[in-house]
Amino acid sequence: MTSPVPSSPVSNSQFPGSRHTPDRDAAPWRRAATGANLLSEDGSLGVTIFEEMTTLAMQTGAINLGQGFPDEDGPEEMKAAAQEAITAGANQYAPGKGILELREAVSAHQERFYGLRPDPLNEVVVTTGATEAIAASLLAFIQPGDEVLTFEPFYDSYGAIIGLAGGVHVTAPLLAPDFMPDLDRLEAAFGPRTKVVMLNNPHNPAGAVFPRSVLERIVELAEKHDALIVSDEVYEHLTFGVPHIPVATLPGAADRTITISSAGKTFSFTGWKIGWLSGPEHLVAAIRTVKQFLSYSSGTPFQAAVARGLALPDDFYTGIAATLQRKRDILADGLRAAGLGVYLPQGTYFINVDTAPLGINDAVELARRLPGLVGVAAIPVPVFCHPEGAERTRSLLRFAFCKKEDVLAEAASRLATLREKL
């Protein structure tokens, strides 16, 4: 299935990226809120866009395609393994590193799929979801004034933790229609204070899967500027017809890369909050030092269940990607029928659309109207950006398609009526 290429709402050349420097006199919580775009213009604290859209969906009875969580559980054998672990008494603190069974399973998974061989004793740590792995990694290495480079749009927790640490958040834009970076602008975003490149691949919210050429350039620039790479790869098994390439597999990357993933996206157990990270022993030890004073450990019975999941056969992994691609296409058809410009993603479970073909250039305003108009909730892409990026993406909406097929079919039917209801 091909996707029409919507016209970009504003010339991409006007937006080379952005730089957000925190107010060092502000309280840490305020720096975090600012980094995640939670402070209004008058300085008051607002709710996340996810909470706002979820509340609207509940009030209107709309189908919630905003927040990215599945509406179906993952494999039965994993649920059974968690129940068995609880019954067997695995209900106290796990080791701070995570149970050895899961660390060994993570290492075996990395070798099986990518040829990486992290030592489960010293190069793998289990975390409370990928979110804690991201937080601990950035807090371990960022000092006030250090620069952290991300692509834009960016997952909101990146901005929050960079702000909390007192770092300077520098972005390089991902450009429609394929949401790939302009490599010259990417190079320009690096500088002498670049400490960490926060990579998200496959990318949320853009749905892009970066090819080897892009990843190789990131590694070259990280080497040139002696920057660490923290690679959030939670959607690693959710790609459509293109391979996921862990950046740590590329020449020159392994010694400076922390790789992060989790059970939430792959296995549809987001509530278990089991994540992990792997990398060189000296980097992992530094992150573990911070992580032990965040949660120390969590989810003991779920850790054994995730270990069992990581050992599932290859057809499980190919099957979840094929099922998700089918769901993507169901929703894409409804979005096209609505007259929206559809950017078909190569990975994740998010699809972005351009509202400009309907004469709408304010996605935030439309997102607030959409539940009442057609009974479907979405997330406006500008909330994942600094002001310059928000201007570039002002007409874009993100929909999640990690739902049951009948739910997506109903959502597609409702969305098809949008043009006539505007």
Coordinates of C-alpha atoms in Angstrom, one line a residue:
M1 CA 0.0 0.0 0.0
T2 CA 1.4 3.4 -0.9
S3 CA 0.7 6.7 0.8
P4 CA 0.1 10.0 -0.9
V5 CA 2.6 12.6 0.0
P6 CA 1.0 15.5 1.8
S7 CA 2.5 18.9 1.2
S8 CA 4.6 20.1 4.1
P9 CA 2.6 22.9 5.9
V10 CA 5.7 25.1 6.0
S11 CA 9.0 25.1 4.2
N12 CA 11.3 22.8 6.1
S13 CA 14.3 25.1 5.3
Q14 CA 13.0 27.7 7.7
F15 CA 13.5 25.3 10.7
P16 CA 17.1 24.1 11.2
G17 CA 16.4 22.8 14.7
S18 CA 16.2 24.4 18.1
R19 CA 18.1 24.8 21.4
H20 CA 16.3 24.9 24.8
T21 CA 18.4 26.2 27.7
P22 CA 16.9 25.6 31.1
D23 CA 16.5 28.3 33.7
R24 CA 19.1 27.2 36.2
D25 CA 17.5 29.2 39.0
A26 CA 14.2 27.3 38.5
A27 CA 13.3 24.4 40.8
P28 CA 14.1 21.0 39.4
W29 CA 10.5 20.1 39.0
R30 CA 9.9 23.3 37.0
R31 CA 12.8 22.5 34.7
A32 CA 11.4 19.1 34.1
A33 CA 7.9 20.5 33.5
T34 CA 9.3 23.1 31.1
G35 CA 11.3 20.4 29.2
A36 CA 8.1 18.4 28.7
N37 CA 6.0 21.3 27.6
L38 CA 3.8 21.2 30.7
L39 CA 4.1 24.9 31.7
S40 CA 1.6 27.3 30.2
E41 CA 2.6 30.8 29.0
D42 CA 1.7 32.3 32.4
G43 CA 3.9 29.7 34.2
S44 CA 1.1 27.6 35.6
L45 CA 1.4 23.8 35.6
G46 CA -0.9 22.0 33.2
V47 CA -1.7 18.4 32.6
T48 CA 0.0 16.3 29.8
I49 CA -1.7 16.3 26.5
F50 CA -2.2 12.5 27.0
E51 CA -4.3 13.2 30.1
E52 CA -6.2 15.9 28.4
M53 CA -7.1 13.8 25.4
T54 CA -7.9 10.8 27.5
T55 CA -10.3 12.8 29.6
L56 CA -12.0 14.2 26.5
A57 CA -12.3 10.7 25.1
M58 CA -14.0 9.5 28.4
Q59 CA -16.3 12.5 28.5
T60 CA -17.5 12.0 24.9
G61 CA -17.3 8.2 24.6
A62 CA -14.7 8.6 21.9
I63 CA -12.3 5.9 20.7
N64 CA -9.0 6.8 22.3
L65 CA -6.3 6.6 19.6
G66 CA -4.2 9.2 21.5
Q67 CA -2.2 7.5 24.2
G68 CA -0.1 4.6 22.9
F69 CA -1.3 1.5 24.8
P70 CA -2.7 -1.7 23.4
D71 CA -6.2 -2.9 24.3
E72 CA -5.2 -6.5 24.2
D73 CA -2.9 -8.5 26.5
G74 CA 0.2 -10.2 25.2
P75 CA 1.1 -13.9 25.1
E76 CA -0.8 -16.3 27.5
E77 CA 2.4 -18.1 28.4
M78 CA 3.9 -14.9 29.8
K79 CA 0.8 -14.2 31.9
A80 CA 1.0 -17.8 33.1
A81 CA 4.7 -17.4 33.9
A82 CA 4.0 -14.3 36.0
Q83 CA 1.2 -16.1 37.9
E84 CA 3.6 -19.1 38.5
A85 CA 6.3 -16.7 39.8
I86 CA 3.9 -15.1 42.3
T87 CA 2.6 -18.5 43.5
A88 CA 6.2 -19.7 43.9
G89 CA 7.1 -16.7 46.1
A90 CA 8.9 -14.3 43.8
N91 CA 7.3 -11.4 45.6
Q92 CA 10.2 -9.6 47.3
Y93 CA 12.9 -7.3 46.0
A94 CA 14.8 -8.5 43.0
P95 CA 18.5 -7.7 42.8
G96 CA 19.2 -4.2 41.8
K97 CA 20.6 -5.4 38.4
G98 CA 17.5 -7.5 37.9
I99 CA 17.1 -11.2 38.2
L100 CA 19.9 -13.1 36.5
E101 CA 17.4 -15.1 34.4
L102 CA 16.1 -12.0 32.7
R103 CA 19.6 -10.5 32.2
E104 CA 20.7 -13.7 30.6
A105 CA 17.5 -13.6 28.4
V106 CA 18.2 -10.1 27.3
S107 CA 21.8 -11.0 26.4
A108 CA 20.6 -14.1 24.5
H109 CA 18.0 -11.9 22.7
Q110 CA 20.6 -9.4 21.6
E111 CA 22.9 -12.2 20.3
R112 CA 20.0 -14.0 18.5
F113 CA 18.7 -11.0 16.6
Y114 CA 21.7 -8.7 16.3
G115 CA 24.9 -10.6 17.0
L116 CA 25.5 -8.5 20.1
R117 CA 26.8 -10.3 23.2
P118 CA 26.4 -8.1 26.3
D119 CA 27.7 -9.8 29.5
P120 CA 24.6 -10.5 31.6
L121 CA 26.7 -10.1 34.8
N122 CA 28.0 -6.6 34.2
E123 CA 26.6 -5.2 31.0
V124 CA 22.8 -5.6 31.4
V125 CA 20.5 -3.9 33.9
V126 CA 16.8 -4.4 34.4
T127 CA 14.8 -1.2 34.9
T128 CA 11.3 0.0 35.8
G129 CA 10.3 0.3 32.1
A130 CA 12.4 2.0 29.5
T131 CA 11.4 5.4 31.0
E132 CA 13.6 4.7 34.1
A133 CA 16.4 3.5 31.8
I134 CA 16.3 6.8 29.9
A135 CA 16.2 8.8 33.1
A136 CA 19.0 7.0 34.8
S137 CA 21.2 7.1 31.7
L138 CA 20.8 10.9 31.3
L139 CA 21.1 11.7 35.0
A140 CA 24.3 9.6 35.2
F141 CA 26.1 11.6 32.6
I142 CA 24.6 15.1 32.2
Q143 CA 25.9 18.1 34.1
P144 CA 24.4 21.6 34.0
G145 CA 25.2 23.2 30.7
D146 CA 25.9 19.9 28.8
E147 CA 24.1 19.5 25.5
V148 CA 21.8 16.6 24.7
L149 CA 20.9 16.2 21.1
T150 CA 17.6 14.6 20.1
F151 CA 15.6 14.5 17.0
E152 CA 12.4 16.6 16.8
P153 CA 9.5 15.7 17.4
F154 CA 10.8 14.1 20.6
Y155 CA 9.2 11.8 23.2
D156 CA 8.3 14.1 26.0
S157 CA 10.2 12.3 28.8
Y158 CA 13.5 13.2 27.0
G159 CA 12.8 16.9 27.4
A160 CA 11.7 16.4 31.0
I161 CA 14.9 14.6 32.1
I162 CA 17.2 16.8 30.2
G163 CA 15.6 19.8 32.0
L164 CA 15.8 18.0 35.3
A165 CA 19.5 17.4 34.9
G166 CA 20.1 21.0 33.9
G167 CA 21.1 20.1 30.4
V168 CA 20.7 22.1 27.2
H169 CA 18.2 20.3 24.8
V170 CA 19.3 20.7 21.2
T171 CA 17.2 19.3 18.4
A172 CA 17.6 18.3 14.8
P173 CA 14.4 18.2 12.8
L174 CA 12.8 15.1 11.2
L175 CA 11.3 16.3 8.0
A176 CA 8.1 15.2 6.2
P177 CA 7.2 13.2 4.2
D178 CA 9.6 10.4 5.4
F179 CA 10.7 12.1 8.7
M180 CA 14.4 11.5 8.0
P181 CA 17.0 14.0 9.2
D182 CA 18.8 16.4 6.9
L183 CA 22.3 15.3 7.6
D184 CA 23.8 18.7 7.2
R185 CA 21.5 20.1 9.8
L186 CA 22.2 17.1 12.0
E187 CA 25.9 17.9 11.8
A188 CA 25.3 21.6 12.6
A189 CA 23.4 20.6 15.7
F190 CA 26.5 19.0 17.2
G191 CA 29.0 21.2 19.1
P192 CA 31.8 21.1 21.7
R193 CA 29.3 20.7 24.5
T194 CA 27.4 17.8 23.0
K195 CA 27.6 15.1 25.7
V196 CA 24.8 12.7 24.7
V197 CA 22.9 11.9 21.5
M198 CA 19.5 10.6 22.6
L199 CA 18.4 8.4 19.7
N200 CA 14.9 7.0 19.3
N201 CA 14.8 4.3 16.6
P202 CA 12.2 3.2 15.5
H203 CA 11.0 6.8 16.2
N204 CA 8.0 7.9 18.2
P205 CA 6.0 9.9 17.2
A206 CA 7.3 10.1 13.6
G207 CA 7.1 6.3 12.8
A208 CA 10.5 6.5 11.0
V209 CA 13.0 3.7 11.0
F210 CA 16.5 5.0 10.3
P211 CA 18.5 3.3 7.7
R212 CA 22.2 2.3 8.0
S213 CA 23.4 5.5 6.3
V214 CA 21.7 7.8 8.9
L215 CA 22.9 5.7 11.8
E216 CA 26.5 5.6 10.4
R217 CA 26.5 9.4 10.2
I218 CA 25.2 9.7 13.8
V219 CA 28.1 7.4 15.0
E220 CA 30.6 9.4 13.0
L221 CA 29.5 12.7 14.5
A222 CA 29.3 11.1 18.0
E223 CA 32.9 9.9 17.6
K224 CA 34.0 13.3 16.3
H225 CA 32.6 15.1 19.3
D226 CA 33.2 12.3 21.9
A227 CA 29.5 12.0 22.7
L228 CA 27.7 9.1 24.2
I229 CA 24.8 7.5 22.3
V230 CA 21.7 6.6 24.4
S231 CA 19.5 4.6 22.0
D232 CA 15.8 4.0 22.8
E233 CA 14.8 1.0 20.8
V234 CA 11.5 0.0 22.4
Y235 CA 9.8 -0.5 19.1
E236 CA 12.6 -2.7 17.7
H237 CA 10.3 -5.6 16.7
L238 CA 7.5 -3.4 15.3
T239 CA 8.8 -2.5 11.8
F240 CA 7.0 -2.9 8.5
G241 CA 9.1 -4.3 5.6
V242 CA 12.3 -2.6 6.8
P243 CA 14.9 -4.0 9.2
H244 CA 15.7 -2.5 12.6
I245 CA 19.4 -1.9 12.9
P246 CA 20.7 -1.4 16.5
V247 CA 23.2 1.5 16.4
A248 CA 25.4 -0.5 18.7
T249 CA 26.1 -3.0 15.8
L250 CA 27.8 -0.3 13.7
P251 CA 31.6 0.1 13.7
G252 CA 32.8 2.6 16.3
A253 CA 29.5 2.6 18.2
A254 CA 29.6 -0.2 20.8
D255 CA 32.0 1.5 23.2
R256 CA 29.9 4.6 23.5
T257 CA 26.4 3.3 23.2
I258 CA 23.7 2.4 25.8
T259 CA 20.9 0.4 24.2
I260 CA 17.4 0.5 25.8
S261 CA 14.3 -1.6 25.3
S262 CA 11.4 -3.0 27.2
A263 CA 8.6 -5.6 27.4
G264 CA 5.8 -3.1 27.1
K265 CA 5.7 -2.5 23.3
T266 CA 7.0 -5.9 22.1
F267 CA 4.7 -8.0 24.3
S268 CA 1.8 -5.6 25.0
F269 CA 2.4 -5.6 28.7
T270 CA 2.9 -1.9 29.3
G271 CA 1.6 -2.0 32.8
W272 CA 4.3 -4.5 33.9
K273 CA 6.9 -1.7 33.5
I274 CA 9.9 -4.0 32.8
G275 CA 12.7 -2.5 30.8
W276 CA 16.4 -3.0 30.4
L277 CA 19.6 -1.4 29.1
S278 CA 22.8 -2.9 27.9
G279 CA 26.2 -1.5 27.0
P280 CA 29.9 -1.3 28.0
E281 CA 30.5 -2.2 31.6
H282 CA 31.9 1.2 32.7
L283 CA 28.9 3.0 31.3
V284 CA 26.4 0.5 32.7
A285 CA 28.0 0.7 36.2
A286 CA 27.6 4.5 36.2
I287 CA 23.9 4.2 35.2
R288 CA 23.3 1.4 37.8
T289 CA 24.7 3.7 40.5
V290 CA 21.9 6.3 39.7
K291 CA 19.2 3.7 39.0
Q292 CA 19.6 2.0 42.4
F293 CA 18.5 5.3 44.0
L294 CA 15.5 5.7 41.8
S295 CA 13.5 2.5 42.1
Y296 CA 16.3 0.1 43.2
S297 CA 14.2 -2.8 41.8
S298 CA 10.7 -3.6 40.7
G299 CA 8.4 -6.2 39.2
T300 CA 10.1 -9.3 40.5
P301 CA 7.5 -11.9 39.3
F302 CA 7.2 -10.1 35.9
Q303 CA 10.9 -10.3 35.3
A304 CA 10.8 -14.1 35.0
A305 CA 7.8 -13.9 32.7
V306 CA 9.6 -11.4 30.4
A307 CA 12.6 -13.8 30.3
R308 CA 10.2 -16.4 29.0
G309 CA 8.8 -14.0 26.4
L310 CA 12.2 -13.1 25.1
A311 CA 12.8 -16.8 24.3
L312 CA 9.6 -17.1 22.1
P313 CA 10.2 -18.4 18.6
D314 CA 10.8 -16.2 15.6
D315 CA 7.3 -16.6 14.3
F316 CA 6.0 -14.7 17.3
Y317 CA 8.1 -11.7 16.4
T318 CA 7.3 -11.7 12.7
G319 CA 3.6 -12.3 13.6
I320 CA 3.3 -9.2 15.8
A321 CA 4.8 -7.0 13.1
A322 CA 2.5 -8.4 10.5
T323 CA -0.6 -8.0 12.7
L324 CA 0.3 -4.5 13.5
Q325 CA 0.9 -3.6 9.8
R326 CA -2.6 -4.8 9.0
K327 CA -3.9 -2.6 11.8
R328 CA -1.9 0.3 10.4
D329 CA -3.5 -0.1 7.0
I330 CA -7.0 -0.3 8.4
L331 CA -6.6 3.0 10.1
A332 CA -4.8 4.6 7.2
D333 CA -7.7 3.9 4.9
G334 CA -10.1 5.7 7.2
L335 CA -7.7 8.7 7.6
R336 CA -7.4 9.0 3.8
A337 CA -11.2 8.8 3.4
A338 CA -11.4 11.7 5.8
G339 CA -9.3 13.8 3.4
L340 CA -6.3 13.9 5.6
G341 CA -2.7 13.6 4.2
V342 CA -1.3 10.3 5.5
Y343 CA 2.3 9.7 6.3
L344 CA 2.6 5.9 6.4
P345 CA 5.0 4.8 9.1
Q346 CA 7.8 2.3 8.7
G347 CA 7.6 1.3 12.4
T348 CA 6.1 1.8 15.9
Y349 CA 2.3 1.9 16.3
F350 CA 1.8 5.5 15.5
I351 CA 0.6 7.1 12.2
N352 CA 0.9 10.9 11.5
V353 CA -1.5 12.9 9.3
D354 CA -1.5 16.4 7.9
T355 CA -4.7 18.3 8.5
A356 CA -3.8 21.0 6.0
P357 CA -5.6 19.4 3.0
L358 CA -8.8 20.0 5.0
G359 CA -7.9 23.7 5.4
I360 CA -6.9 23.2 9.0
N361 CA -3.5 24.5 10.2
D362 CA -4.0 24.1 14.0
A363 CA -3.7 20.5 15.0
V364 CA -4.0 21.3 18.7
E365 CA -7.3 22.9 18.2
L366 CA -8.6 20.1 16.0
A367 CA -7.4 17.5 18.5
R368 CA -9.6 19.1 21.2
R369 CA -12.6 19.1 18.8
L370 CA -12.1 15.7 17.3
P371 CA -13.7 13.6 20.1
G372 CA -16.9 15.6 19.9
L373 CA -16.9 15.8 16.2
V374 CA -16.4 12.2 15.2
G375 CA -15.8 10.3 18.4
V376 CA -12.1 9.6 18.0
A377 CA -9.2 11.1 20.0
A378 CA -5.7 11.8 18.8
I379 CA -2.5 13.7 19.9
P380 CA -1.3 16.8 18.2
V381 CA 2.4 16.5 17.1
P382 CA 3.4 20.1 18.1
V383 CA 3.3 19.1 21.7
F384 CA 6.4 16.9 21.0
C385 CA 8.4 20.0 19.9
H386 CA 10.0 23.2 21.0
P387 CA 8.3 26.3 19.6
E388 CA 10.2 26.3 16.3
G389 CA 9.3 22.6 15.7
A390 CA 5.7 23.2 16.9
E391 CA 5.4 25.8 14.1
R392 CA 6.8 23.3 11.5
T393 CA 4.4 20.5 12.6
R394 CA 1.4 22.7 13.5
S395 CA -1.0 20.8 11.2
L396 CA 0.1 17.3 12.2
L397 CA -1.9 14.8 14.3
R398 CA -0.7 11.4 15.7
F399 CA -3.0 8.4 16.0
A400 CA -2.2 5.1 17.7
F401 CA -3.2 1.9 15.9
C402 CA -2.3 -0.6 18.6
K403 CA -5.9 -1.5 19.1
K404 CA -8.2 -4.4 18.2
E405 CA -9.0 -4.5 14.5
D406 CA -12.8 -4.0 15.0
V407 CA -12.0 -0.9 17.1
L408 CA -9.8 0.4 14.4
A409 CA -12.4 -0.3 11.7
E410 CA -15.0 1.6 13.7
A411 CA -12.6 4.5 14.2
A412 CA -11.8 4.5 10.5
S413 CA -15.5 4.6 9.8
R414 CA -16.0 7.6 12.1
L415 CA -13.0 9.4 10.8
A416 CA -14.3 9.1 7.2
T417 CA -17.1 11.5 8.2
L418 CA -14.8 14.2 9.4
R419 CA -14.8 16.3 6.2
E420 CA -18.6 16.6 6.2
K421 CA -18.7 17.5 9.9
L422 CA -16.1 20.3 9.9

